[in-house]
PDB file of C-alpha atoms in Angstrom:
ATOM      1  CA  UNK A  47     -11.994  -5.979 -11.463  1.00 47.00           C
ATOM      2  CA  UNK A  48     -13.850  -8.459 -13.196  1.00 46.00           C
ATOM      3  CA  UNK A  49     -14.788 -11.702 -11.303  1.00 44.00           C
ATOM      4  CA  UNK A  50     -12.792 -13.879 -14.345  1.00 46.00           C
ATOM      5  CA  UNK A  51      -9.721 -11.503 -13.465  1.00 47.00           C
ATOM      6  CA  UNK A  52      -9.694 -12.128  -9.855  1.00 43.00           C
ATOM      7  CA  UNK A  53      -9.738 -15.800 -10.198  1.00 47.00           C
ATOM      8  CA  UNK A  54      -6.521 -15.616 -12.397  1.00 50.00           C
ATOM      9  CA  UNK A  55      -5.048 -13.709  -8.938  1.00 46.00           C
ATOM     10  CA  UNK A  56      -6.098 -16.803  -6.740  1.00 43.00           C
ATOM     11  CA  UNK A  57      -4.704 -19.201  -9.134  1.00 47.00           C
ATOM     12  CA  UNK A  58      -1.399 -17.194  -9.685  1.00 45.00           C
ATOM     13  CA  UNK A  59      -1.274 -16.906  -5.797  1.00 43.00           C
ATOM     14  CA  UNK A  60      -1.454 -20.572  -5.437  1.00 39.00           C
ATOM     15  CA  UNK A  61       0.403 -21.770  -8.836  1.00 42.00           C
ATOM     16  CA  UNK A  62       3.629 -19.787  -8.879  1.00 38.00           C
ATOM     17  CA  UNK A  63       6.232 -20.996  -6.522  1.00 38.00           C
ATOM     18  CA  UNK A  64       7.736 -19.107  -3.856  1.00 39.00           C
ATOM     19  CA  UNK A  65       9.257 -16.213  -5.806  1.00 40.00           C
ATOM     20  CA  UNK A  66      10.127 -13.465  -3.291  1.00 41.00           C
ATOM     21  CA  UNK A  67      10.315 -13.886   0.470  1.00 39.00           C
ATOM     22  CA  UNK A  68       8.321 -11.735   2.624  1.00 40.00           C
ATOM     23  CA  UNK A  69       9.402 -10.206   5.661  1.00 40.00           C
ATOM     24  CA  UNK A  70       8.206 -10.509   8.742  1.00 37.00           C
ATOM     25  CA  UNK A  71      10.776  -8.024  10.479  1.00 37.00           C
ATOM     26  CA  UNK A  72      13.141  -5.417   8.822  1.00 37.00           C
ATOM     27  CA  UNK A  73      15.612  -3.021   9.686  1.00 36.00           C
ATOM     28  CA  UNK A  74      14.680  -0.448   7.321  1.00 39.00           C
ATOM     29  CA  UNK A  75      17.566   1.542   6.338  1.00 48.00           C
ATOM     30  CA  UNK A  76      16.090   5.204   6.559  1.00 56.00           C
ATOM     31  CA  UNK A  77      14.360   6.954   9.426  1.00 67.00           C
ATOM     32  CA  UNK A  78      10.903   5.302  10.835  1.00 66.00           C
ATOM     33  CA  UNK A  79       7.420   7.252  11.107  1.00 65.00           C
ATOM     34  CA  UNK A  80       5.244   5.465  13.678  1.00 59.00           C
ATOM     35  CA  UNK A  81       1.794   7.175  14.413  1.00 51.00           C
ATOM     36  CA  UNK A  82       1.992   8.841  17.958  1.00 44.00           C
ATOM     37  CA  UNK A  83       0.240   6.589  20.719  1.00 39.00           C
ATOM     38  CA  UNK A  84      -2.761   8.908  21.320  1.00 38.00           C
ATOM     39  CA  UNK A  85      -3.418   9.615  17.495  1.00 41.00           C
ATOM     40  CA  UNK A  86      -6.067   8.365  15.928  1.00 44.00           C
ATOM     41  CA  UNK A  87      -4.532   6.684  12.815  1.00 48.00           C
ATOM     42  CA  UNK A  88      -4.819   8.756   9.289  1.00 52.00           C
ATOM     43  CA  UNK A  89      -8.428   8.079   9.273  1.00 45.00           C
ATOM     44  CA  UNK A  90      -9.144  10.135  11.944  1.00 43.00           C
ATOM     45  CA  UNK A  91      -7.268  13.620  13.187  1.00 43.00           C
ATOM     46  CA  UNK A  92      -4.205  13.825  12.162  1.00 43.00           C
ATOM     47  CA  UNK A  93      -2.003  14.007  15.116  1.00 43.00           C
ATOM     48  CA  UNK A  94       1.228  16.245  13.802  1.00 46.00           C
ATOM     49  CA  UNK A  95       1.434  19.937  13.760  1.00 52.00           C
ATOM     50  CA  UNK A  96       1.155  21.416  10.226  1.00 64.00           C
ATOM     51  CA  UNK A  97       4.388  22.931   8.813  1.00 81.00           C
ATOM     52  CA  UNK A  98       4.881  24.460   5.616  1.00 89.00           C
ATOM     53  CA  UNK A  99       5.800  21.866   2.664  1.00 93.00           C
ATOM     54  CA  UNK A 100       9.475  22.369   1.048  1.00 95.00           C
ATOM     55  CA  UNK A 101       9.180  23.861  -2.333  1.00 92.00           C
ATOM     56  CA  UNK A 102      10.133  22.523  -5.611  1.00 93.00           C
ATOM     57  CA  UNK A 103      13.465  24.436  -5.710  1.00 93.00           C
ATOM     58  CA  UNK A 104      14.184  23.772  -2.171  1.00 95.00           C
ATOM     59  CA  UNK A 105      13.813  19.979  -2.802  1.00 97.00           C
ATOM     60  CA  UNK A 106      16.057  20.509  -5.967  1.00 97.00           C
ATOM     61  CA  UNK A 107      18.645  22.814  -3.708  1.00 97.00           C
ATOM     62  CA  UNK A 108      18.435  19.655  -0.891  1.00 98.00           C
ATOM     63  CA  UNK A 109      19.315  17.302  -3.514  1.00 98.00           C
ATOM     64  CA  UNK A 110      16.773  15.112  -1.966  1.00 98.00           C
ATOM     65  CA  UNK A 111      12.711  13.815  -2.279  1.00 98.00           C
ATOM     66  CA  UNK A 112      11.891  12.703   0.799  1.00 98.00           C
ATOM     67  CA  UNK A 113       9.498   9.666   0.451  1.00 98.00           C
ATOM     68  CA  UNK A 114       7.552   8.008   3.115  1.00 98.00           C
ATOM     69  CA  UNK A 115       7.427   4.290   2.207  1.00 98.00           C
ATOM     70  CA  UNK A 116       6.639   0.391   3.485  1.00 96.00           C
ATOM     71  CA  UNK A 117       9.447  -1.390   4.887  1.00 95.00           C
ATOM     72  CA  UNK A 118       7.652  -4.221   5.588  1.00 91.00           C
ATOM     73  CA  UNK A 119       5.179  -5.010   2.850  1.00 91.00           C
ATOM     74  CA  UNK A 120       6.572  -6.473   0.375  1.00 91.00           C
ATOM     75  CA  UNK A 121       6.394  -6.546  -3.177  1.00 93.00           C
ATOM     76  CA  UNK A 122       5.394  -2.851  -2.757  1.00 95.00           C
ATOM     77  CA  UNK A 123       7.704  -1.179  -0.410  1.00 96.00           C
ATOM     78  CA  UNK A 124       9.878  -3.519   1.463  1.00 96.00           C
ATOM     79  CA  UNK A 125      13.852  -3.662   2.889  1.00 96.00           C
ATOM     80  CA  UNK A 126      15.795  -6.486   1.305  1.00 95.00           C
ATOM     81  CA  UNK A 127      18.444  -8.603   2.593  1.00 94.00           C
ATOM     82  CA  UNK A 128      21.181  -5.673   1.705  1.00 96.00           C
ATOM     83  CA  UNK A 129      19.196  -3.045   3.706  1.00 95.00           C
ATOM     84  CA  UNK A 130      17.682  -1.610   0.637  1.00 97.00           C
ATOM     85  CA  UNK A 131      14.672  -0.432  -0.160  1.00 98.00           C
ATOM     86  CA  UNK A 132      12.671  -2.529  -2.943  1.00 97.00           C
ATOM     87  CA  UNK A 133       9.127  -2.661  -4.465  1.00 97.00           C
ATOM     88  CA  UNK A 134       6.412  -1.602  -6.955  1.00 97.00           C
ATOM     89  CA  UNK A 135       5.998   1.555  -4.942  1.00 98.00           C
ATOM     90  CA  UNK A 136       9.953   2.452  -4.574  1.00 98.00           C
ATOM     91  CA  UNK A 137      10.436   1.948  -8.605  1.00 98.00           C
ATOM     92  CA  UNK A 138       8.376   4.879  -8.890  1.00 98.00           C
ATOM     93  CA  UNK A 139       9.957   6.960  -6.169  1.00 98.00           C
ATOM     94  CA  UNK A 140      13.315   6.198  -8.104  1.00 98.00           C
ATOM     95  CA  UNK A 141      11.863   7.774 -10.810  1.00 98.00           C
ATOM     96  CA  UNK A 142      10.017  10.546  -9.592  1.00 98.00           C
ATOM     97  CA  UNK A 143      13.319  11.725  -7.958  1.00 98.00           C
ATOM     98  CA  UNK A 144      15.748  10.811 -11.443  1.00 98.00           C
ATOM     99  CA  UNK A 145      13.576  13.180 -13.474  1.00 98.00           C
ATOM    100  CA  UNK A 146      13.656  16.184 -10.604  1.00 97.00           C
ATOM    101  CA  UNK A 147      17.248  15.725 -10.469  1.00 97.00           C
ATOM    102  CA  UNK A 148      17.426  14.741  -7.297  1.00 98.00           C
ATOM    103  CA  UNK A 149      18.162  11.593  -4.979  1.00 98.00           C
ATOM    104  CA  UNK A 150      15.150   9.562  -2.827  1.00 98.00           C
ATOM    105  CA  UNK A 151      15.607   9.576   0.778  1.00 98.00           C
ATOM    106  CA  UNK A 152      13.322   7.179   2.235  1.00 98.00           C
ATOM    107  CA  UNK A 153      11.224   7.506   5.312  1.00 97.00           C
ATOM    108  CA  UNK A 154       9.896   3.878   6.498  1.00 97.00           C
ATOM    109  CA  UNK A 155       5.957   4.568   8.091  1.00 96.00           C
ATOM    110  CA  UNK A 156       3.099   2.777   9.634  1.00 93.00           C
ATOM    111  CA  UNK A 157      -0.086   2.982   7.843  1.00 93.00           C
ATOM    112  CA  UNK A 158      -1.363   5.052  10.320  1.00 92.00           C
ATOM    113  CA  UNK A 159       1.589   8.166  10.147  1.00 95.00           C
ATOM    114  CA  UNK A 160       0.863   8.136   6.287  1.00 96.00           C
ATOM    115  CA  UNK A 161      -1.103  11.302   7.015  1.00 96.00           C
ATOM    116  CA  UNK A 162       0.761  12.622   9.770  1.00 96.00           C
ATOM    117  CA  UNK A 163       4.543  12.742   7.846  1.00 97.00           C
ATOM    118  CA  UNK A 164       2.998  14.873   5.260  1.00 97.00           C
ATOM    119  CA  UNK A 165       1.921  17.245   7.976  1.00 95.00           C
ATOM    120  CA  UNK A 166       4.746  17.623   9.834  1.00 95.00           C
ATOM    121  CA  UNK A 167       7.043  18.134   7.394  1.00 95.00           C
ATOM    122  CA  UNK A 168       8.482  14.908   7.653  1.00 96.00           C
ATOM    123  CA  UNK A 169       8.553  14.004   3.782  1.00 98.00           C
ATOM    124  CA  UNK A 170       7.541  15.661   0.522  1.00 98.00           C
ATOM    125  CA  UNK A 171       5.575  12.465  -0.486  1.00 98.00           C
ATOM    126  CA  UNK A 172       3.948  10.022   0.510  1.00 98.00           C
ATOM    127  CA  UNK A 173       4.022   6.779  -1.482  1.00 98.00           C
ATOM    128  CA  UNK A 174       3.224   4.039   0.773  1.00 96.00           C
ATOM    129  CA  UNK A 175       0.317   1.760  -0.689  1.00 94.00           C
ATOM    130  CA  UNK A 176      -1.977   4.599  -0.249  1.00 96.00           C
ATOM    131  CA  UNK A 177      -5.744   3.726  -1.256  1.00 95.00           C
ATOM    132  CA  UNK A 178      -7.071   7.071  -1.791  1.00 96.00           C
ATOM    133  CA  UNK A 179     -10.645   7.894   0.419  1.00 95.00           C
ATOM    134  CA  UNK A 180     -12.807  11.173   1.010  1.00 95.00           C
ATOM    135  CA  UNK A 181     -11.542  11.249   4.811  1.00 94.00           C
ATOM    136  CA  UNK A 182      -8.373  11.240   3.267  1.00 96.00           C
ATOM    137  CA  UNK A 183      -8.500  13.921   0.348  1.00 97.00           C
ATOM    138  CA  UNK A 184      -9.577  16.476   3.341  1.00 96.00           C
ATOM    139  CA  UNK A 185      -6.420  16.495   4.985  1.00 96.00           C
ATOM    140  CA  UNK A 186      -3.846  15.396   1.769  1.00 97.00           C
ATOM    141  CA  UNK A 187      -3.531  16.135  -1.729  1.00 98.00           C
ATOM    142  CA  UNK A 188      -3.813  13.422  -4.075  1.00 98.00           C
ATOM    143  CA  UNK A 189      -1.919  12.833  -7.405  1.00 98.00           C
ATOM    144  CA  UNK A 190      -3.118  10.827 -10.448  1.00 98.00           C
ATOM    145  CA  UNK A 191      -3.718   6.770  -9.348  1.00 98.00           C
ATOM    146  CA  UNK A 192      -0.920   3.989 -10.830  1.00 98.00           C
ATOM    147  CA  UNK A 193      -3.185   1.103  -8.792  1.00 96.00           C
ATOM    148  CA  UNK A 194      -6.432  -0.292  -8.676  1.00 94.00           C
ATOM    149  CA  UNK A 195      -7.656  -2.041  -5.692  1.00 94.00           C
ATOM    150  CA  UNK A 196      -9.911  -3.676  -3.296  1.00 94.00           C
ATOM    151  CA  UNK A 197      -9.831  -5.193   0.132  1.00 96.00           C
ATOM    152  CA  UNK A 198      -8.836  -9.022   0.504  1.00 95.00           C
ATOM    153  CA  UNK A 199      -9.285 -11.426   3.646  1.00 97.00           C
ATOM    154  CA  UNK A 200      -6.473 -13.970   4.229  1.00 97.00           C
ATOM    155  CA  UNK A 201      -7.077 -17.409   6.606  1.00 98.00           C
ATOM    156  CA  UNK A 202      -5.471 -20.533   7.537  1.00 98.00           C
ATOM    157  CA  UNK A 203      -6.655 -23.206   4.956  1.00 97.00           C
ATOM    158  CA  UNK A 204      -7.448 -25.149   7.859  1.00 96.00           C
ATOM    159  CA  UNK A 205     -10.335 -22.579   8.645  1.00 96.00           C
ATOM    160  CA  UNK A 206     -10.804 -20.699   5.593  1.00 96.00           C
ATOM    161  CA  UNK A 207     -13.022 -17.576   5.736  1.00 97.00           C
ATOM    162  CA  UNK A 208     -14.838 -17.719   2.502  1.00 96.00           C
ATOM    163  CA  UNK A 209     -17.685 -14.953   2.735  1.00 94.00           C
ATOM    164  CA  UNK A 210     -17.342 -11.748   5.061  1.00 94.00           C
ATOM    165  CA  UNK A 211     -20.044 -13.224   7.008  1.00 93.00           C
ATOM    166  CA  UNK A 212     -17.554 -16.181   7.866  1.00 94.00           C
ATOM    167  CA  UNK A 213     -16.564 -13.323  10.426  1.00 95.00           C
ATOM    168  CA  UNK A 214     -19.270 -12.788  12.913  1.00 90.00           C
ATOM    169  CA  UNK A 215     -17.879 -13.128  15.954  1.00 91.00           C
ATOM    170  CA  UNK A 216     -14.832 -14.218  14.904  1.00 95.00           C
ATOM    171  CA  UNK A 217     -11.399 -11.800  15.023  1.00 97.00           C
ATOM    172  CA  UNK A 218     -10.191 -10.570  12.406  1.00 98.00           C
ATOM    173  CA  UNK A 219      -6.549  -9.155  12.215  1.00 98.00           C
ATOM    174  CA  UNK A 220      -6.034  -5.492  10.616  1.00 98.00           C
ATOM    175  CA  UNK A 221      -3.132  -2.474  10.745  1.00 95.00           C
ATOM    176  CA  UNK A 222      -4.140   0.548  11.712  1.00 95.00           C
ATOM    177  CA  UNK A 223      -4.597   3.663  10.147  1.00 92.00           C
ATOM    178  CA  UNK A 224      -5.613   0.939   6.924  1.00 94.00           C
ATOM    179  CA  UNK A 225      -8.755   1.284   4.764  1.00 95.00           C
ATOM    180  CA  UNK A 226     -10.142  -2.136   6.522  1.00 96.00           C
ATOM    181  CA  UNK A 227     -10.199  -0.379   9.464  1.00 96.00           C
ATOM    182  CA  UNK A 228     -13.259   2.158   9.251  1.00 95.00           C
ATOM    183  CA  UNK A 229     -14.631  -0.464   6.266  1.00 96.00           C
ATOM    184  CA  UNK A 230     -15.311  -3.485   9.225  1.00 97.00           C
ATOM    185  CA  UNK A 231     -16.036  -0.834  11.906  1.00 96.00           C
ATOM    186  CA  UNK A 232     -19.040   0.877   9.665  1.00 95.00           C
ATOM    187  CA  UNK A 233     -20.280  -2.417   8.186  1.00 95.00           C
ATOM    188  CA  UNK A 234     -19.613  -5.576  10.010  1.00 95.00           C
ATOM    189  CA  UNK A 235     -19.663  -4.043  13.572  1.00 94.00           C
ATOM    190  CA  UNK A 236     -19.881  -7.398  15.216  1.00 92.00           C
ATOM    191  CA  UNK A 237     -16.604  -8.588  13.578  1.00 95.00           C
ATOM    192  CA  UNK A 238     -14.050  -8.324  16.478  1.00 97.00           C
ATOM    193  CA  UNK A 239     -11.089  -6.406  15.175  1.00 97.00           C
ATOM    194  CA  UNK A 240      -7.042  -6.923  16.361  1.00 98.00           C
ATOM    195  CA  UNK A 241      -5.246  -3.811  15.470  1.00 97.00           C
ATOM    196  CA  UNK A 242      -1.719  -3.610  15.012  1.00 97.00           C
ATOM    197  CA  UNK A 243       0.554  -0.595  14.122  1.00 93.00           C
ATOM    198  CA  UNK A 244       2.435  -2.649  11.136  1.00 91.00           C
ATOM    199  CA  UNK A 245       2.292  -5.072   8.779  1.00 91.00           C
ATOM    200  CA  UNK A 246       5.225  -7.418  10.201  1.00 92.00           C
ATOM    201  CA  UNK A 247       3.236  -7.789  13.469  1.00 96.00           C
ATOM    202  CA  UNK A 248      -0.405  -8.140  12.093  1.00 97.00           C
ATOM    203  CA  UNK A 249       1.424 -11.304   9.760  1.00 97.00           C
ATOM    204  CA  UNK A 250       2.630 -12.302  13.114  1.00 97.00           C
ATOM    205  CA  UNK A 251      -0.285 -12.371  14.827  1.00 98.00           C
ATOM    206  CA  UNK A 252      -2.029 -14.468  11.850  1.00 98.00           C
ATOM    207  CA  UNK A 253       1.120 -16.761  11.552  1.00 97.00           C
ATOM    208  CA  UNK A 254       0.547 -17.289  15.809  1.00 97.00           C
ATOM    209  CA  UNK A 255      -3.240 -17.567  15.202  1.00 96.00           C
ATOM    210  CA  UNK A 256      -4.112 -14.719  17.730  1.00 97.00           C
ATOM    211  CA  UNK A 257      -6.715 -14.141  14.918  1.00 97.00           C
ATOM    212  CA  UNK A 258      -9.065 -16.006  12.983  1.00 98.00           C
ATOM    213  CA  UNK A 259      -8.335 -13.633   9.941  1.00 98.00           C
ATOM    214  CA  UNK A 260      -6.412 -10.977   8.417  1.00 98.00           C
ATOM    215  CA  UNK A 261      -7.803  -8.244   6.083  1.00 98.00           C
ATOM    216  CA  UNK A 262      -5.923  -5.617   3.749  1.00 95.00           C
ATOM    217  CA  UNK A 263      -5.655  -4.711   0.091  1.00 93.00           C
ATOM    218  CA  UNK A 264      -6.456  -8.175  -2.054  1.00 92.00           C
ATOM    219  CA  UNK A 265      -3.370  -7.398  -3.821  1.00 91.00           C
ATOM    220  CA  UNK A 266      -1.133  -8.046  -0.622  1.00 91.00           C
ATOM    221  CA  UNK A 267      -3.279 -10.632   1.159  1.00 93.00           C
ATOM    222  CA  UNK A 268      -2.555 -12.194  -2.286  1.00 90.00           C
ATOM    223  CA  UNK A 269       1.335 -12.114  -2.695  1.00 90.00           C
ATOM    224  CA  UNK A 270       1.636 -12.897   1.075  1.00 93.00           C
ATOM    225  CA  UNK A 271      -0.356 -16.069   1.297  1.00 92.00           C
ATOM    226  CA  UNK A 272       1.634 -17.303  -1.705  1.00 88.00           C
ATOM    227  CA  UNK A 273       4.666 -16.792  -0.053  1.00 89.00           C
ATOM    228  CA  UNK A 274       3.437 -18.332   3.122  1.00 93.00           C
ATOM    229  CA  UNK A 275       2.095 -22.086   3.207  1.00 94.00           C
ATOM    230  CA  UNK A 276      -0.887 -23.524   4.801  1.00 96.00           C
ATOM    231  CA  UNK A 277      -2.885 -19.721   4.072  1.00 97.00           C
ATOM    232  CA  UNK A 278      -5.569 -18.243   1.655  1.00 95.00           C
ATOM    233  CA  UNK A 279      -7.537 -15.658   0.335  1.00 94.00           C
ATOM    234  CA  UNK A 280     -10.959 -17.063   0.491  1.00 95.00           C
ATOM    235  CA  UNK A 281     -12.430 -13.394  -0.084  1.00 95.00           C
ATOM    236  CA  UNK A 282     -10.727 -11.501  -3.070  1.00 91.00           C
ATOM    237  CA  UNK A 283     -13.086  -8.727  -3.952  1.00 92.00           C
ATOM    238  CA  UNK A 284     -14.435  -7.004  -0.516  1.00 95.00           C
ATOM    239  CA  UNK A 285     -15.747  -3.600  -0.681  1.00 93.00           C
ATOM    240  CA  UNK A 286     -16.042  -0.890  -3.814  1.00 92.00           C
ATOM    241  CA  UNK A 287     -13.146  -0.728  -6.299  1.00 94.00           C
ATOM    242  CA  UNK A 288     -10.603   1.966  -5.198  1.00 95.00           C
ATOM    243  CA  UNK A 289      -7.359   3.296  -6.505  1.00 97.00           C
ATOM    244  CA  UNK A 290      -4.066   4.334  -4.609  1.00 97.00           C
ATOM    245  CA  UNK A 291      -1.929   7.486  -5.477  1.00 98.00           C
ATOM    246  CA  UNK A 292       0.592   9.271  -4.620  1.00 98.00           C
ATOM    247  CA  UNK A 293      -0.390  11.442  -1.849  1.00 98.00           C
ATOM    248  CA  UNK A 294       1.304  15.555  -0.715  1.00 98.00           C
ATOM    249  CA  UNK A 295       0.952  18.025   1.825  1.00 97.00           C
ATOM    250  CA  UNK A 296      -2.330  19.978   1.658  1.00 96.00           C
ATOM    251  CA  UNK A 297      -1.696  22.792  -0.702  1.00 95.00           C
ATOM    252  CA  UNK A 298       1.659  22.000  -2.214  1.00 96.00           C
ATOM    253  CA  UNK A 299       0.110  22.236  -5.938  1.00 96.00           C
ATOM    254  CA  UNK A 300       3.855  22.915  -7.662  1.00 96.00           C
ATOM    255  CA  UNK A 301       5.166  19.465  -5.786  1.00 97.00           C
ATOM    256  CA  UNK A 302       1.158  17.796  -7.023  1.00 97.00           C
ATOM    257  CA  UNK A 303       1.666  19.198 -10.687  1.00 97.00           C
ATOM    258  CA  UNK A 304       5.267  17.895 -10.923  1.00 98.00           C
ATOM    259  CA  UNK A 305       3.734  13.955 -10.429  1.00 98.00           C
ATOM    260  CA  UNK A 306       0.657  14.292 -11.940  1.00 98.00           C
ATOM    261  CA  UNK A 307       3.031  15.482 -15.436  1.00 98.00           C
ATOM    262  CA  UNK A 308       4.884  12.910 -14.576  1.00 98.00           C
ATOM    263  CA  UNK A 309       2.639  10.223 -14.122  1.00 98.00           C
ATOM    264  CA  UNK A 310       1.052  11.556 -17.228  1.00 98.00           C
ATOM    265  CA  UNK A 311       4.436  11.166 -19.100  1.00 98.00           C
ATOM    266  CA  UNK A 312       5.762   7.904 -17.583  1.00 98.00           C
ATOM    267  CA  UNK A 313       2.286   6.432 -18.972  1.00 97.00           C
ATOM    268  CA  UNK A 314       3.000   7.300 -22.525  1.00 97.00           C
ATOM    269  CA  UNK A 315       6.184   4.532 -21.777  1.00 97.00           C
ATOM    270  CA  UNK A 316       3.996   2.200 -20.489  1.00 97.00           C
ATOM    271  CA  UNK A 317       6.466   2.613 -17.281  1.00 98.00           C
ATOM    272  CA  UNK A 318       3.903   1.232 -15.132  1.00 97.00           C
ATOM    273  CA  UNK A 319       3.271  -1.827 -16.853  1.00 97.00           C
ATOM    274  CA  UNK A 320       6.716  -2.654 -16.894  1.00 97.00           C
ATOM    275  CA  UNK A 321       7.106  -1.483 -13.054  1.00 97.00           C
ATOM    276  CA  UNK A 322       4.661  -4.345 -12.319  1.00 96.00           C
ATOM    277  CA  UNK A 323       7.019  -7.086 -14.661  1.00 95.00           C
ATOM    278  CA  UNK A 324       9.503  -6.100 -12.505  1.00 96.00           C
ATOM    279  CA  UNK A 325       8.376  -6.278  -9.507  1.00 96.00           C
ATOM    280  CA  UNK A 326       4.683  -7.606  -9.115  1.00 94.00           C
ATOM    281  CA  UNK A 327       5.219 -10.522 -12.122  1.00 93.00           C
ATOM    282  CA  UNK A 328       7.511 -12.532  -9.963  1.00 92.00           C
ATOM    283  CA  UNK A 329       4.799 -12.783  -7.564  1.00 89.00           C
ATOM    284  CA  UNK A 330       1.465 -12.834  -9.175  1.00 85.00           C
ATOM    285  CA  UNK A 331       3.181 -15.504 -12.188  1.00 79.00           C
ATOM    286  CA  UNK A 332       1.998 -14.826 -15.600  1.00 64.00           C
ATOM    287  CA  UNK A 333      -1.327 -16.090 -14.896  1.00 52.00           C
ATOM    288  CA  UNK A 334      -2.141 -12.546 -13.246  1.00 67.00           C
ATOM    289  CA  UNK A 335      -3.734 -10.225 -15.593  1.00 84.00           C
ATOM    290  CA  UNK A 336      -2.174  -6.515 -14.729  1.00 92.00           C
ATOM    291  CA  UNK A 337      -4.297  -4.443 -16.319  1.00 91.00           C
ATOM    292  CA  UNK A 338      -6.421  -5.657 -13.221  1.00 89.00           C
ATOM    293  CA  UNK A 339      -3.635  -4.182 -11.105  1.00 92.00           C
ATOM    294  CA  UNK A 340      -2.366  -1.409 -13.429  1.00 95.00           C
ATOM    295  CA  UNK A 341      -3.409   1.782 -14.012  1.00 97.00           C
ATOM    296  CA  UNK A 342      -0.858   3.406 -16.912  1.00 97.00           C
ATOM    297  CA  UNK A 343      -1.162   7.406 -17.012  1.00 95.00           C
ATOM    298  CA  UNK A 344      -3.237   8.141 -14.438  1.00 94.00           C
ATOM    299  CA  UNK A 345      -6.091   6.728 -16.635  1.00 87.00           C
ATOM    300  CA  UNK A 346      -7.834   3.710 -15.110  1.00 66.00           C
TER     301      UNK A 346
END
């Protein structure tokens, strides 16, 4: 992402007015998958048993994908105001299930259980924000990438944090089980780190100033300080450039060859172009370039 690029984010993040609301507590509508209290989040061991993954004809025969998604991280997976499911992340879902003839069923997860509900069993995918890492790929399989990303640090404008060394010996906010996580804890080892279990209550924690910082992908630190006064991303490009995918159960190739066609084929529409108009527009204003966001076919 191009430094030009990323200043078009900040302005469109400050610019465009209040365009979606995001939410700080939801009743998601589906079941919940919350990391077990002695695991160590999906960077580390995966805490669930391993079970075989559903086939491709029994999710056909089910009449249902089972998707682990955000509830609470809005615009990619969120609940809205009718109990339903919304979000960049959830369009695709939609579709993944329409062309496999089947219904989604959604699973709302922590960042941490992203691993773990593939695993056990619990869903057949997991499309949940999910940067893609090495630590990652040993224990899921990845599909093609639709998003491009790297890690963002939001502040109070009355304190901004403006360079990661803004940090040291400061605390900074984070949800576990998140790419921020091992990034802080490898490199900036004397930045104090708050971990939460979800989004709703790290934004909580910020909003109560428990924290002098919170840090995530740029693209959400982003959308949420624009929806949220007196807050801003004073670092937008932290880290290496990384991509987020659709992630399956370790060895279920038929299920990882059905979305990698598919992401294939929903490229040649330009479906995830107009994924983001729908859903990532309204938030980032026109200013936003999405081809710094986008990634259309797999093909970044």
């Amino acid at each position: 992402m191009a430094a030009k690029s990323v200043s078009r984010l900040v302005r469109a993040a400050v610019a465009v007015g209040a365009s979606i609301v995001m939410m700080a507590s939801v009743a998601a509508c589906g079941p919940s998958a919350s990391a077990p209290s002695d695991a160590k989040g999906d960077e580390g061991k995966s805490a669930g048993t391993s079970q075989s993954a559903r086939s491709l004809d029994a999710i056909k025969k089910s009449g249902k994908l089972k998707v682990a998604v955000f509830s609470d991280k809005a615009p990619f997976g969120y609940v809205d105001k009718d109990g339903k499911y919304q979000g960049y992340d959830v369009v695709l879902a939609e579709r993944l299930a329409k062309d496999l003839g089947v219904e989604p069923e959604y699973t709302s997860v922590d960042p941490a259980a992203r691993v773990d509900v593939l695993s056990s069993n619990k869903v057949d995918v997991t499309l949940a924000n999910f940067t893609v890492t090495d630590e990652r790929a040993r224990k899921v399989d990845f599909a093609k990438p639709y998003m491009k990303v790297f890690l963002g640090v939001v502040s109070p404008e009355s304190a901004p944090i403006q360079n990661v060394e803004d940090l040291e010996g400061k605390t900074l906010i984070i949800a576990k089980g998140t790419t921020a996580e091992p990034f802080f804890e490898k490199n900036y080892p004397k930045v104090k780190l708050q971990k939460y279990d979800q989004y709703a209550d790290a934004y909580s924690a910020l909003q109560d100033h428990r924290g002098d910082a919170l840090s995530t992908d740029n693209t959400e630190v982003l959308a949420w300080a624009k929806a949220n006064k007196g807050f801003t991303v004073g670092i937008t490009k932290l880290g290496d450039e990384a991509t987020i995918a659709p992630a399956v159960q370790k060895g279920n190739k038929a299920l990882l060859d059905y979305i990698n066609e598919e992401i294939a084929k929903l490229g040649k529409e330009n479906f995830f172009h107009k994924d983001y108009e729908k859903t990532l527009a309204p938030v980032y204003g026109e200013a936003a370039n999405p081809d710094d966001i986008v990634i259309e076919g797999g093909v970044g």
